[in-house]
mmCIF file of C-alpha atoms in Angstrom:
data_model
loop_
_atom_site.group_PDB
_atom_site.id
_atom_site.type_symbol
_atom_site.label_atom_id
_atom_site.label_comp_id
_atom_site.label_asym_id
_atom_site.label_seq_id
_atom_site.Cartn_x
_atom_site.Cartn_y
_atom_site.Cartn_z
ATOM 1 C CA MET A 784 -95.116 106.984 -47.640
ATOM 2 C CA ALA A 785 -94.903 107.624 -44.556
ATOM 3 C CA ARG A 786 -97.823 107.690 -41.397
ATOM 4 C CA ILE A 787 -97.967 110.640 -39.213
ATOM 5 C CA VAL A 788 -100.504 112.070 -36.336
ATOM 6 C CA MET A 789 -100.011 115.587 -36.568
ATOM 7 C CA LYS A 790 -101.571 116.528 -33.680
ATOM 8 C CA PHE A 791 -102.884 120.944 -33.271
ATOM 9 C CA GLY A 792 -103.955 122.670 -30.304
ATOM 10 C CA GLY A 793 -105.605 125.179 -29.146
ATOM 11 C CA THR A 794 -104.441 128.259 -30.636
ATOM 12 C CA SER A 795 -103.954 125.773 -33.962
ATOM 13 C CA MET A 796 -107.174 126.171 -33.676
ATOM 14 C CA ALA A 797 -108.613 129.621 -31.893
ATOM 15 C CA GLY A 798 -110.327 130.348 -35.386
ATOM 16 C CA ILE A 799 -112.086 130.111 -38.289
ATOM 17 C CA GLU A 800 -108.880 131.234 -40.311
ATOM 18 C CA ARG A 801 -106.274 129.212 -38.003
ATOM 19 C CA ILE A 802 -108.489 126.276 -38.409
ATOM 20 C CA ARG A 803 -108.066 126.606 -42.920
ATOM 21 C CA SER A 804 -104.015 127.554 -41.723
ATOM 22 C CA VAL A 805 -103.833 123.613 -40.459
ATOM 23 C CA ALA A 806 -106.024 122.086 -43.336
ATOM 24 C CA ALA A 807 -103.525 123.288 -45.169
ATOM 25 C CA ARG A 808 -100.514 122.175 -42.921
ATOM 26 C CA VAL A 809 -102.303 118.849 -42.980
ATOM 27 C CA LYS A 810 -102.945 118.921 -47.210
ATOM 28 C CA ARG A 811 -99.146 119.329 -47.969
ATOM 29 C CA GLU A 812 -98.973 115.784 -45.436
ATOM 30 C CA TRP A 813 -101.637 114.736 -47.803
ATOM 31 C CA ASP A 814 -100.731 115.404 -51.028
ATOM 32 C CA ALA A 815 -96.833 113.702 -50.300
ATOM 33 C CA GLY A 816 -98.854 110.872 -50.631
ATOM 34 C CA ASN A 817 -98.861 109.842 -46.964
ATOM 35 C CA GLU A 818 -101.488 108.714 -44.123
ATOM 36 C CA VAL A 819 -102.789 111.028 -41.770
ATOM 37 C CA ALA A 820 -104.479 111.331 -39.452
ATOM 38 C CA VAL A 821 -105.493 114.516 -37.118
ATOM 39 C CA VAL A 822 -105.562 114.909 -33.856
ATOM 40 C CA VAL A 823 -107.341 118.519 -31.810
ATOM 41 C CA SER A 824 -107.736 120.171 -29.461
ATOM 42 C CA ALA A 825 -110.631 123.193 -28.789
ATOM 43 C CA MET A 826 -110.141 126.278 -29.436
ATOM 44 C CA ALA A 827 -107.667 128.353 -26.987
ATOM 45 C CA GLY A 828 -110.107 129.308 -24.081
ATOM 46 C CA ASP A 829 -113.510 126.919 -24.263
ATOM 47 C CA THR A 830 -112.189 123.688 -22.164
ATOM 48 C CA ASP A 831 -111.199 127.520 -19.199
ATOM 49 C CA ARG A 832 -115.006 128.942 -20.089
ATOM 50 C CA LEU A 833 -116.653 124.431 -20.529
ATOM 51 C CA VAL A 834 -114.942 124.513 -16.799
ATOM 52 C CA ASN A 835 -115.417 127.603 -15.416
ATOM 53 C CA PHE A 836 -119.457 126.123 -16.107
ATOM 54 C CA CYS A 837 -119.246 123.198 -14.441
ATOM 55 C CA ARG A 838 -117.503 124.768 -11.516
ATOM 56 C CA GLU A 839 -120.905 128.001 -11.779
ATOM 57 C CA ALA A 840 -122.599 124.810 -11.293
ATOM 58 C CA SER A 841 -121.549 123.292 -7.989
ATOM 59 C CA SER A 842 -118.671 123.456 -6.719
ATOM 60 C CA LEU A 843 -118.814 119.806 -5.943
ATOM 61 C CA TYR A 844 -119.976 118.670 -9.810
ATOM 62 C CA ASP A 845 -120.634 114.992 -11.133
ATOM 63 C CA PRO A 846 -116.970 113.862 -12.584
ATOM 64 C CA ARG A 847 -119.740 112.021 -15.167
ATOM 65 C CA GLU A 848 -121.051 115.502 -16.510
ATOM 66 C CA TYR A 849 -118.236 117.329 -15.665
ATOM 67 C CA ASP A 850 -116.632 115.257 -19.009
ATOM 68 C CA VAL A 851 -119.762 114.972 -21.423
ATOM 69 C CA VAL A 852 -119.066 118.532 -20.882
ATOM 70 C CA VAL A 853 -115.432 119.349 -21.511
ATOM 71 C CA SER A 854 -115.407 117.492 -24.297
ATOM 72 C CA SER A 855 -117.646 119.483 -26.640
ATOM 73 C CA GLY A 856 -114.465 121.530 -27.696
ATOM 74 C CA GLU A 857 -112.960 118.848 -28.992
ATOM 75 C CA GLN A 858 -115.622 117.350 -31.079
ATOM 76 C CA VAL A 859 -116.606 120.985 -32.094
ATOM 77 C CA THR A 860 -112.861 121.691 -33.809
ATOM 78 C CA SER A 861 -112.724 118.184 -35.409
ATOM 79 C CA GLY A 862 -115.921 118.554 -37.197
ATOM 80 C CA LEU A 863 -115.052 121.755 -38.457
ATOM 81 C CA LEU A 864 -110.903 121.211 -39.368
ATOM 82 C CA ALA A 865 -112.320 117.849 -41.859
ATOM 83 C CA VAL A 866 -115.723 120.903 -43.169
ATOM 84 C CA ALA A 867 -111.810 123.173 -43.736
ATOM 85 C CA LEU A 868 -109.970 120.179 -44.966
ATOM 86 C CA GLN A 869 -113.125 118.723 -47.569
ATOM 87 C CA SER A 870 -113.651 122.721 -49.128
ATOM 88 C CA ILE A 871 -109.509 122.401 -50.611
ATOM 89 C CA GLY A 872 -110.435 118.627 -51.996
ATOM 90 C CA VAL A 873 -109.321 116.622 -49.266
ATOM 91 C CA PRO A 874 -111.704 113.571 -48.706
ATOM 92 C CA ALA A 875 -111.344 113.860 -44.495
ATOM 93 C CA ARG A 876 -114.101 112.506 -42.250
ATOM 94 C CA SER A 877 -114.230 113.820 -38.519
ATOM 95 C CA TRP A 878 -114.238 110.726 -35.481
ATOM 96 C CA LEU A 879 -115.700 110.721 -31.977
ATOM 97 C CA GLY A 880 -113.286 109.158 -29.108
ATOM 98 C CA SER A 881 -116.790 106.532 -28.966
ATOM 99 C CA GLN A 882 -116.374 106.243 -32.235
ATOM 100 C CA VAL A 883 -112.379 105.573 -33.004
ATOM 101 C CA ALA A 884 -113.284 103.544 -29.618
ATOM 102 C CA ILE A 885 -110.654 104.647 -27.726
ATOM 103 C CA HIS A 886 -111.424 102.798 -24.521
ATOM 104 C CA THR A 887 -110.253 104.331 -21.023
ATOM 105 C CA ASP A 888 -110.769 103.282 -17.669
ATOM 106 C CA ALA A 889 -113.977 105.559 -15.380
ATOM 107 C CA ALA A 890 -111.477 107.582 -13.870
ATOM 108 C CA HIS A 891 -113.219 110.620 -15.061
ATOM 109 C CA ALA A 892 -111.158 113.817 -15.691
ATOM 110 C CA LYS A 893 -108.632 111.663 -15.003
ATOM 111 C CA ALA A 894 -108.683 108.911 -17.227
ATOM 112 C CA ARG A 895 -106.420 106.800 -18.952
ATOM 113 C CA ILE A 896 -106.650 104.857 -22.397
ATOM 114 C CA GLN A 897 -106.498 101.274 -22.281
ATOM 115 C CA SER A 898 -106.586 100.152 -26.027
ATOM 116 C CA ILE A 899 -107.344 101.890 -29.802
ATOM 117 C CA ASP A 900 -109.452 99.964 -32.159
ATOM 118 C CA SER A 901 -107.284 101.430 -34.898
ATOM 119 C CA THR A 902 -110.207 98.947 -37.660
ATOM 120 C CA GLY A 903 -111.883 102.657 -38.804
ATOM 121 C CA LEU A 904 -108.489 104.350 -38.938
ATOM 122 C CA GLU A 905 -107.440 101.775 -41.258
ATOM 123 C CA GLU A 906 -110.191 100.937 -43.733
ATOM 124 C CA GLY A 907 -110.078 104.835 -43.944
ATOM 125 C CA TRP A 908 -107.357 105.605 -45.538
ATOM 126 C CA SER A 909 -107.312 102.459 -48.165
ATOM 127 C CA ARG A 910 -109.776 105.360 -49.126
ATOM 128 C CA GLY A 911 -107.537 108.113 -49.140
ATOM 129 C CA GLU A 912 -108.540 110.083 -46.179
ATOM 130 C CA VAL A 913 -107.914 112.422 -43.883
ATOM 131 C CA ALA A 914 -109.049 110.978 -39.959
ATOM 132 C CA VAL A 915 -109.605 114.395 -37.562
ATOM 133 C CA ILE A 916 -109.920 112.556 -34.194
ATOM 134 C CA PRO A 917 -111.119 114.563 -30.957
ATOM 135 C CA GLY A 918 -108.173 115.198 -28.623
ATOM 136 C CA PHE A 919 -109.027 114.239 -24.393
ATOM 137 C CA GLN A 920 -112.205 112.393 -24.626
ATOM 138 C CA GLY A 921 -112.417 108.260 -24.982
ATOM 139 C CA ILE A 922 -114.786 106.366 -23.421
ATOM 140 C CA THR A 923 -115.301 103.610 -20.345
ATOM 141 C CA ASP A 924 -114.619 100.503 -21.031
ATOM 142 C CA ASP A 925 -116.882 98.766 -18.839
ATOM 143 C CA GLY A 926 -119.715 98.140 -20.770
ATOM 144 C CA SER A 927 -121.897 102.238 -19.336
ATOM 145 C CA ASN A 928 -119.743 103.919 -22.704
ATOM 146 C CA ARG A 929 -119.865 107.702 -20.433
ATOM 147 C CA ILE A 930 -118.083 110.142 -21.843
ATOM 148 C CA THR A 931 -114.388 110.039 -20.699
ATOM 149 C CA THR A 932 -111.562 113.076 -20.928
ATOM 150 C CA LEU A 933 -108.058 112.295 -20.143
ATOM 151 C CA GLY A 934 -107.467 115.433 -17.836
ATOM 152 C CA ARG A 935 -105.953 119.322 -18.976
ATOM 153 C CA GLY A 936 -103.626 118.723 -21.763
ATOM 154 C CA GLY A 937 -105.135 115.488 -22.999
ATOM 155 C CA SER A 938 -105.119 115.502 -26.577
ATOM 156 C CA ASP A 939 -100.633 115.352 -26.559
ATOM 157 C CA THR A 940 -101.924 111.907 -24.710
ATOM 158 C CA SER A 941 -104.273 111.855 -27.404
ATOM 159 C CA ALA A 942 -102.273 112.128 -30.336
ATOM 160 C CA VAL A 943 -99.240 109.676 -29.514
ATOM 161 C CA ALA A 944 -101.531 106.812 -27.919
ATOM 162 C CA VAL A 945 -103.174 107.398 -31.589
ATOM 163 C CA ALA A 946 -99.944 106.759 -33.105
ATOM 164 C CA ALA A 947 -99.042 104.003 -30.951
ATOM 165 C CA ALA A 948 -101.838 101.773 -32.277
ATOM 166 C CA VAL A 949 -101.363 102.508 -35.692
ATOM 167 C CA LYS A 950 -97.720 102.263 -35.882
ATOM 168 C CA ALA A 951 -97.005 105.304 -36.658
ATOM 169 C CA ASP A 952 -93.580 106.866 -38.477
ATOM 170 C CA ARG A 953 -93.826 109.321 -36.295
ATOM 171 C CA CYS A 954 -95.742 112.106 -34.246
ATOM 172 C CA ASP A 955 -95.580 115.623 -34.764
ATOM 173 C CA ILE A 956 -97.331 118.081 -32.161
ATOM 174 C CA TYR A 957 -97.732 121.201 -33.491
ATOM 175 C CA THR A 958 -98.189 123.862 -30.875
ATOM 176 C CA ASP A 959 -97.607 127.878 -30.657
ATOM 177 C CA VAL A 960 -93.946 127.238 -29.987
ATOM 178 C CA ASP A 961 -90.994 126.040 -31.743
ATOM 179 C CA GLY A 962 -89.600 123.438 -30.095
ATOM 180 C CA VAL A 963 -89.070 122.846 -26.131
ATOM 181 C CA TYR A 964 -86.193 125.764 -24.265
ATOM 182 C CA THR A 965 -83.896 125.229 -22.110
ATOM 183 C CA THR A 966 -86.687 127.133 -19.361
ATOM 184 C CA ASP A 967 -89.857 130.012 -20.029
ATOM 185 C CA PRO A 968 -88.939 132.319 -22.829
ATOM 186 C CA ARG A 969 -91.205 135.125 -22.070
ATOM 187 C CA ILE A 970 -89.062 134.553 -18.468
ATOM 188 C CA VAL A 971 -85.584 133.960 -19.339
ATOM 189 C CA PRO A 972 -85.199 136.670 -23.101
ATOM 190 C CA ARG A 973 -81.566 133.921 -23.166
ATOM 191 C CA ALA A 974 -82.818 130.553 -22.943
ATOM 192 C CA ARG A 975 -82.309 128.024 -25.850
ATOM 193 C CA LYS A 976 -84.435 125.474 -27.990
ATOM 194 C CA LEU A 977 -82.800 122.390 -27.568
ATOM 195 C CA LYS A 978 -82.738 119.757 -31.265
ATOM 196 C CA LYS A 979 -83.432 116.663 -29.018
ATOM 197 C CA VAL A 980 -84.141 116.133 -25.006
ATOM 198 C CA THR A 981 -84.731 112.333 -24.000
ATOM 199 C CA TYR A 982 -88.172 111.542 -22.822
ATOM 200 C CA GLU A 983 -86.938 110.922 -19.519
ATOM 201 C CA GLU A 984 -85.602 114.604 -19.104
ATOM 202 C CA MET A 985 -88.635 114.989 -21.341
ATOM 203 C CA LEU A 986 -91.388 112.835 -18.481
ATOM 204 C CA GLU A 987 -89.238 115.385 -15.546
ATOM 205 C CA LEU A 988 -90.203 118.698 -17.544
ATOM 206 C CA ALA A 989 -92.978 117.388 -17.776
ATOM 207 C CA SER A 990 -94.314 116.543 -14.314
ATOM 208 C CA VAL A 991 -93.125 119.699 -12.944
ATOM 209 C CA GLY A 992 -94.917 122.771 -14.927
ATOM 210 C CA ALA A 993 -93.320 122.385 -18.655
ATOM 211 C CA LYS A 994 -96.639 123.117 -20.292
ATOM 212 C CA VAL A 995 -94.956 122.238 -23.817
ATOM 213 C CA LEU A 996 -96.146 118.692 -23.725
ATOM 214 C CA GLN A 997 -98.405 116.689 -21.266
ATOM 215 C CA THR A 998 -96.737 114.162 -18.999
ATOM 216 C CA ARG A 999 -98.763 111.348 -19.531
ATOM 217 C CA SER A 1000 -98.174 111.730 -23.545
ATOM 218 C CA VAL A 1001 -94.353 111.657 -22.837
ATOM 219 C CA GLY A 1002 -94.411 108.949 -20.339
ATOM 220 C CA LEU A 1003 -96.183 106.680 -23.099
ATOM 221 C CA ALA A 1004 -93.963 107.914 -26.409
ATOM 222 C CA MET A 1005 -91.769 106.467 -23.858
ATOM 223 C CA LYS A 1006 -92.732 103.206 -23.337
ATOM 224 C CA GLU A 1007 -94.215 102.717 -26.990
ATOM 225 C CA GLN A 1008 -90.695 103.876 -28.407
ATOM 226 C CA VAL A 1009 -92.923 107.324 -30.350
ATOM 227 C CA ARG A 1010 -90.790 109.514 -32.071
ATOM 228 C CA VAL A 1011 -92.191 112.539 -31.150
ATOM 229 C CA GLN A 1012 -91.088 116.555 -32.529
ATOM 230 C CA VAL A 1013 -92.532 119.571 -31.225
ATOM 231 C CA LEU A 1014 -93.260 122.409 -33.665
ATOM 232 C CA SER A 1015 -94.681 125.341 -34.571
ATOM 233 C CA SER A 1016 -97.471 125.823 -35.860
ATOM 234 C CA PHE A 1017 -97.652 129.679 -36.504
ATOM 235 C CA THR A 1018 -94.573 128.993 -39.409
ATOM 236 C CA GLY A 1019 -95.932 130.558 -42.290
ATOM 237 C CA ASP A 1020 -97.677 128.944 -44.823
ATOM 238 C CA ASP A 1021 -94.615 128.486 -47.156
ATOM 239 C CA ALA A 1022 -93.306 126.781 -44.082
ATOM 240 C CA PRO A 1023 -90.743 123.215 -44.917
ATOM 241 C CA MET A 1024 -92.337 120.164 -45.024
ATOM 242 C CA ALA A 1025 -92.841 118.692 -40.987
ATOM 243 C CA ASP A 1026 -88.688 116.423 -41.573
ATOM 244 C CA THR A 1027 -87.277 119.331 -42.280
ATOM 245 C CA LEU A 1028 -88.446 121.620 -39.763
ATOM 246 C CA PRO A 1029 -86.506 123.291 -37.227
ATOM 247 C CA GLY A 1030 -88.586 121.701 -34.242
ATOM 248 C CA THR A 1031 -87.346 119.903 -31.439
ATOM 249 C CA MET A 1032 -87.175 115.607 -31.169
ATOM 250 C CA ILE A 1033 -87.852 113.345 -27.852
ATOM 251 C CA VAL A 1034 -86.426 110.741 -28.363
ATOM 252 C CA GLY A 1035 -84.236 107.557 -26.942
ATOM 253 C CA GLU A 1036 -80.974 108.275 -24.985
ATOM 254 C CA GLU A 1037 -79.417 106.651 -27.749
ATOM 255 C CA GLU A 1038 -80.205 109.242 -30.138
ATOM 256 C CA ILE A 1039 -77.957 111.633 -27.925
ATOM 257 C CA GLN A 1040 -74.753 111.906 -27.647
ATOM 258 C CA ASP A 1041 -72.704 112.512 -24.785
ATOM 259 C CA VAL A 1042 -75.654 113.116 -22.664
ATOM 260 C CA GLU A 1043 -73.586 112.705 -19.045
ATOM 261 C CA SER A 1044 -71.631 116.157 -20.637
ATOM 262 C CA GLN A 1045 -74.518 118.087 -20.363
ATOM 263 C CA LEU A 1046 -75.514 118.665 -16.783
ATOM 264 C CA ILE A 1047 -79.176 120.046 -16.860
ATOM 265 C CA THR A 1048 -80.704 120.187 -19.695
ATOM 266 C CA GLY A 1049 -84.102 122.353 -18.396
ATOM 267 C CA ILE A 1050 -85.498 124.418 -15.268
ATOM 268 C CA ALA A 1051 -89.289 124.478 -15.452
ATOM 269 C CA HIS A 1052 -91.712 126.113 -12.528
ATOM 270 C CA ASP A 1053 -95.518 125.714 -12.124
ATOM 271 C CA LYS A 1054 -97.649 127.086 -10.116
ATOM 272 C CA ASN A 1055 -100.302 125.015 -10.067
ATOM 273 C CA GLU A 1056 -99.655 124.110 -7.024
ATOM 274 C CA ALA A 1057 -101.481 124.429 -3.046
ATOM 275 C CA LYS A 1058 -99.516 123.466 -0.416
ATOM 276 C CA ILE A 1059 -101.632 121.688 2.845
ATOM 277 C CA THR A 1060 -100.476 121.134 6.602
ATOM 278 C CA LEU A 1061 -102.557 118.510 8.875
ATOM 279 C CA VAL A 1062 -100.850 119.648 12.331
ATOM 280 C CA ALA A 1063 -100.947 117.403 15.535
ATOM 281 C CA VAL A 1064 -100.921 113.758 13.507
ATOM 282 C CA PRO A 1065 -100.824 111.121 15.969
ATOM 283 C CA ASP A 1066 -97.345 110.074 15.613
ATOM 284 C CA LYS A 1067 -98.104 106.327 15.468
ATOM 285 C CA PRO A 1068 -97.932 103.757 12.673
ATOM 286 C CA GLY A 1069 -100.465 103.781 10.310
ATOM 287 C CA ALA A 1070 -101.714 107.531 10.925
ATOM 288 C CA VAL A 1071 -99.664 108.186 7.353
ATOM 289 C CA ALA A 1072 -101.638 105.568 5.585
ATOM 290 C CA SER A 1073 -105.032 107.242 7.414
ATOM 291 C CA ILE A 1074 -103.975 110.376 5.339
ATOM 292 C CA PHE A 1075 -102.985 108.939 1.297
ATOM 293 C CA THR A 1076 -105.045 106.371 0.893
ATOM 294 C CA PRO A 1077 -108.437 108.228 0.907
ATOM 295 C CA LEU A 1078 -106.520 111.058 -1.468
ATOM 296 C CA ALA A 1079 -105.843 107.642 -3.951
ATOM 297 C CA GLU A 1080 -108.711 106.443 -3.359
ATOM 298 C CA ALA A 1081 -110.423 110.448 -4.425
ATOM 299 C CA ASN A 1082 -107.656 110.146 -7.846
ATOM 300 C CA ILE A 1083 -105.830 112.958 -6.399
ATOM 301 C CA ASN A 1084 -101.821 112.937 -6.763
ATOM 302 C CA VAL A 1085 -99.997 113.752 -3.872
ATOM 303 C CA ASP A 1086 -95.945 115.486 -4.999
ATOM 304 C CA MET A 1087 -93.983 116.734 -2.227
ATOM 305 C CA ILE A 1088 -94.255 115.541 1.238
ATOM 306 C CA ILE A 1089 -93.150 116.205 4.639
ATOM 307 C CA GLN A 1090 -93.168 114.726 7.791
ATOM 308 C CA ASN A 1091 -91.987 117.143 11.451
ATOM 309 C CA ILE A 1092 -90.243 115.872 13.874
ATOM 310 C CA ALA A 1093 -92.778 114.269 16.494
ATOM 311 C CA HIS A 1094 -93.605 116.382 18.821
ATOM 312 C CA GLN A 1095 -94.998 116.187 22.330
ATOM 313 C CA SER A 1096 -96.929 118.367 24.518
ATOM 314 C CA ALA A 1097 -97.452 118.154 28.458
ATOM 315 C CA GLY A 1098 -99.767 115.225 29.264
ATOM 316 C CA SER A 1099 -100.431 113.904 25.616
ATOM 317 C CA ALA A 1100 -99.391 111.109 23.444
ATOM 318 C CA SER A 1101 -96.672 112.362 20.247
ATOM 319 C CA ALA A 1102 -98.020 114.410 17.593
ATOM 320 C CA THR A 1103 -95.994 115.383 14.298
ATOM 321 C CA ASP A 1104 -96.777 117.671 11.241
ATOM 322 C CA VAL A 1105 -97.034 116.316 7.126
ATOM 323 C CA THR A 1106 -97.065 119.043 4.563
ATOM 324 C CA PHE A 1107 -98.008 117.839 0.934
ATOM 325 C CA THR A 1108 -98.523 118.918 -2.019
ATOM 326 C CA VAL A 1109 -101.733 118.573 -4.716
ATOM 327 C CA PRO A 1110 -102.704 119.831 -7.643
ATOM 328 C CA ALA A 1111 -104.245 123.398 -7.651
ATOM 329 C CA ALA A 1112 -107.349 122.284 -9.355
ATOM 330 C CA ASP A 1113 -107.915 119.206 -6.534
ATOM 331 C CA LEU A 1114 -107.418 121.681 -3.557
ATOM 332 C CA ALA A 1115 -111.009 121.929 -3.090
ATOM 333 C CA ARG A 1116 -111.439 118.061 -3.572
ATOM 334 C CA SER A 1117 -108.933 117.124 -1.085
ATOM 335 C CA ILE A 1118 -109.383 119.434 1.607
ATOM 336 C CA GLU A 1119 -113.446 118.295 1.131
ATOM 337 C CA THR A 1120 -111.678 114.196 1.210
ATOM 338 C CA LEU A 1121 -109.343 115.018 4.217
ATOM 339 C CA ASN A 1122 -112.414 116.893 6.273
ATOM 340 C CA GLN A 1123 -114.819 113.329 5.906
ATOM 341 C CA SER A 1124 -111.565 111.268 6.870
ATOM 342 C CA LYS A 1125 -110.506 113.656 9.446
ATOM 343 C CA SER A 1126 -112.037 111.121 12.604
ATOM 344 C CA ASP A 1127 -109.514 108.221 11.031
ATOM 345 C CA ILE A 1128 -106.299 110.652 11.121
ATOM 346 C CA GLY A 1129 -106.952 112.103 14.419
ATOM 347 C CA PHE A 1130 -105.216 115.587 12.628
ATOM 348 C CA ALA A 1131 -106.023 118.917 14.967
ATOM 349 C CA GLU A 1132 -106.152 121.720 11.819
ATOM 350 C CA LEU A 1133 -105.991 121.878 8.572
ATOM 351 C CA ILE A 1134 -103.913 124.718 7.322
ATOM 352 C CA GLN A 1135 -103.954 125.560 3.624
ATOM 353 C CA ASP A 1136 -102.027 127.547 0.830
ATOM 354 C CA THR A 1137 -102.447 128.609 -2.655
ATOM 355 C CA ARG A 1138 -99.822 130.866 -2.916
ATOM 356 C CA VAL A 1139 -96.416 128.720 -3.350
ATOM 357 C CA ALA A 1140 -94.832 127.212 -6.859
ATOM 358 C CA LYS A 1141 -92.302 124.658 -7.475
ATOM 359 C CA ILE A 1142 -89.203 125.090 -9.115
ATOM 360 C CA SER A 1143 -87.341 121.583 -10.741
ATOM 361 C CA VAL A 1144 -84.162 121.456 -12.954
ATOM 362 C CA VAL A 1145 -83.726 118.493 -14.703
ATOM 363 C CA GLY A 1146 -81.113 116.709 -16.761
ATOM 364 C CA VAL A 1147 -79.420 113.393 -16.749
ATOM 365 C CA GLY A 1148 -76.194 114.379 -16.426
ATOM 366 C CA MET A 1149 -76.719 114.646 -12.693
ATOM 367 C CA ARG A 1150 -76.476 110.738 -13.038
ATOM 368 C CA SER A 1151 -72.706 111.200 -13.214
ATOM 369 C CA HIS A 1152 -72.240 114.183 -11.355
ATOM 370 C CA ALA A 1153 -72.503 115.585 -7.511
ATOM 371 C CA GLY A 1154 -73.229 118.854 -6.349
ATOM 372 C CA VAL A 1155 -76.423 119.700 -8.493
ATOM 373 C CA ALA A 1156 -78.704 120.497 -5.600
ATOM 374 C CA ALA A 1157 -75.816 122.092 -3.430
ATOM 375 C CA THR A 1158 -76.107 125.186 -6.702
ATOM 376 C CA MET A 1159 -79.321 125.466 -6.669
ATOM 377 C CA PHE A 1160 -79.652 125.939 -2.696
ATOM 378 C CA THR A 1161 -76.960 127.456 -2.889
ATOM 379 C CA THR A 1162 -77.864 130.337 -5.724
ATOM 380 C CA LEU A 1163 -81.411 130.229 -3.937
ATOM 381 C CA GLY A 1164 -79.976 131.311 -0.339
ATOM 382 C CA ALA A 1165 -78.129 134.010 -1.721
ATOM 383 C CA ARG A 1166 -80.807 135.683 -3.356
ATOM 384 C CA GLY A 1167 -82.854 135.679 -0.271
ATOM 385 C CA ILE A 1168 -85.485 132.938 -1.600
ATOM 386 C CA ASN A 1169 -86.555 130.673 1.573
ATOM 387 C CA ILE A 1170 -87.269 127.572 0.783
ATOM 388 C CA GLN A 1171 -90.166 125.246 1.704
ATOM 389 C CA ALA A 1172 -89.952 122.294 0.416
ATOM 390 C CA ILE A 1173 -87.856 119.533 -0.868
ATOM 391 C CA THR A 1174 -87.916 116.531 -3.284
ATOM 392 C CA THR A 1175 -85.558 114.429 -5.778
ATOM 393 C CA SER A 1176 -85.421 112.009 -8.344
ATOM 394 C CA GLU A 1177 -82.371 110.438 -10.136
ATOM 395 C CA ILE A 1178 -82.471 113.477 -12.933
ATOM 396 C CA LYS A 1179 -84.540 116.072 -11.445
ATOM 397 C CA VAL A 1180 -84.729 118.330 -8.216
ATOM 398 C CA SER A 1181 -87.422 120.165 -6.954
ATOM 399 C CA VAL A 1182 -88.031 123.082 -4.619
ATOM 400 C CA LEU A 1183 -91.019 124.057 -3.557
ATOM 401 C CA ILE A 1184 -91.356 128.758 -2.342
ATOM 402 C CA ASN A 1185 -93.474 131.478 -2.316
ATOM 403 C CA GLU A 1186 -95.221 132.125 -5.960
ATOM 404 C CA ASP A 1187 -94.118 135.613 -5.790
ATOM 405 C CA GLU A 1188 -90.397 134.764 -6.236
ATOM 406 C CA THR A 1189 -91.353 132.436 -9.476
ATOM 407 C CA GLU A 1190 -89.160 133.952 -11.727
ATOM 408 C CA LEU A 1191 -86.845 135.898 -10.091
ATOM 409 C CA ALA A 1192 -85.468 131.277 -9.301
ATOM 410 C CA VAL A 1193 -85.777 130.755 -12.807
ATOM 411 C CA ARG A 1194 -83.880 133.103 -13.785
ATOM 412 C CA VAL A 1195 -81.255 133.095 -11.295
ATOM 413 C CA LEU A 1196 -80.683 129.435 -11.234
ATOM 414 C CA HIS A 1197 -80.753 129.377 -15.647
ATOM 415 C CA THR A 1198 -77.730 131.481 -14.930
ATOM 416 C CA ALA A 1199 -76.071 129.428 -11.924
ATOM 417 C CA TYR A 1200 -75.752 126.177 -14.429
ATOM 418 C CA GLY A 1201 -75.007 128.269 -17.802
ATOM 419 C CA LEU A 1202 -78.149 127.381 -19.685
ATOM 420 C CA ASP A 1203 -78.243 130.703 -21.016
ATOM 421 C CA ALA A 1204 -74.501 130.654 -21.914
ATOM 422 C CA GLU A 1205 -73.381 131.478 -25.274
ATOM 423 C CA ASP A 1206 -71.532 128.096 -26.073
ATOM 424 C CA ILE A 1207 -74.739 126.174 -24.997
ATOM 425 C CA ALA A 1208 -75.069 122.646 -26.029
ATOM 426 C CA VAL A 1209 -78.105 122.108 -28.054
#
């Protein structure tokens, strides 16, 4: 007997027929004698619809009320799946985030899980029940018991957190793809599926645009050493059990042989970026802190940062231009925050640009190979693609380009690093 957490995304829950298919898949695990918890997302498109309602009501909505609205989609699917399971003879119960006691901080719309009380789930398993849990939601741990949400894709984090709390043997993430690929196969048809990816590589890929898993879910899996498997929920009713399906396992480096032999694992792209340039910021100590401190206090994540060389006009103090990127969804709030702090920052003008995309190459092999960045820059330059910003880590190089050149950049880089070769290692 194994203890398994199964997570199903929005496309897997998009309508009653698909929910019945999910129920049948869950029943097979339950029939095998496993203890099962299921974490579900809202139906495909529902969260976007609810988010748009909030934006239409007010462009500067109260994040606490936003969470009340957008968390309702998962409540619907959890209840429907419990009903579907009961109809085929599986004892099931839905649990809201408050009932499971998924405690989070009070950063509404981007809450972080602090603790999970698994007592109720354990008692349910002792009765042979399947627990159905709405992903993406929790409650504040400050005594106010306000509903919180974990950010887009937060159901992945919910699933990994539940798996860690109950010490599950495995966390299976069912989605509309059958694993992690070297890049988006819709852009590069010869992209290859990887059998195993390290936590660190998956963390970087998720953080730079790969849509398979939410970044925080991978970070939590790495911290808690939760074995995560990415699988397709569209493999048919006669598909083998999850532990024999050819998905992608997210594991530690010790489980992957010859990690240094593969230079690049994958290429990701992200069009959900916005570039902000503050013109003529006073070139003095503390100036940069005055920009990013209020953004941090507003829970806005900043990615790429460029500070130009200071320049001085005749008869004026020296100044510099500061450029950085934020998630496109946070652009309006970023601009409002910066304008409120304009007198403290002292910038002359704020310029925004939403027609940008981030392209990233990721691989643990970078640690022991030189020339990865040079290959990237040379390849893009040969195709006339201008680089607007650059950021690096130990196993990643990212560049900011015009969004119209995204697909071209991904294709030429995929070829340049040999990822679409017939003998690619997976």
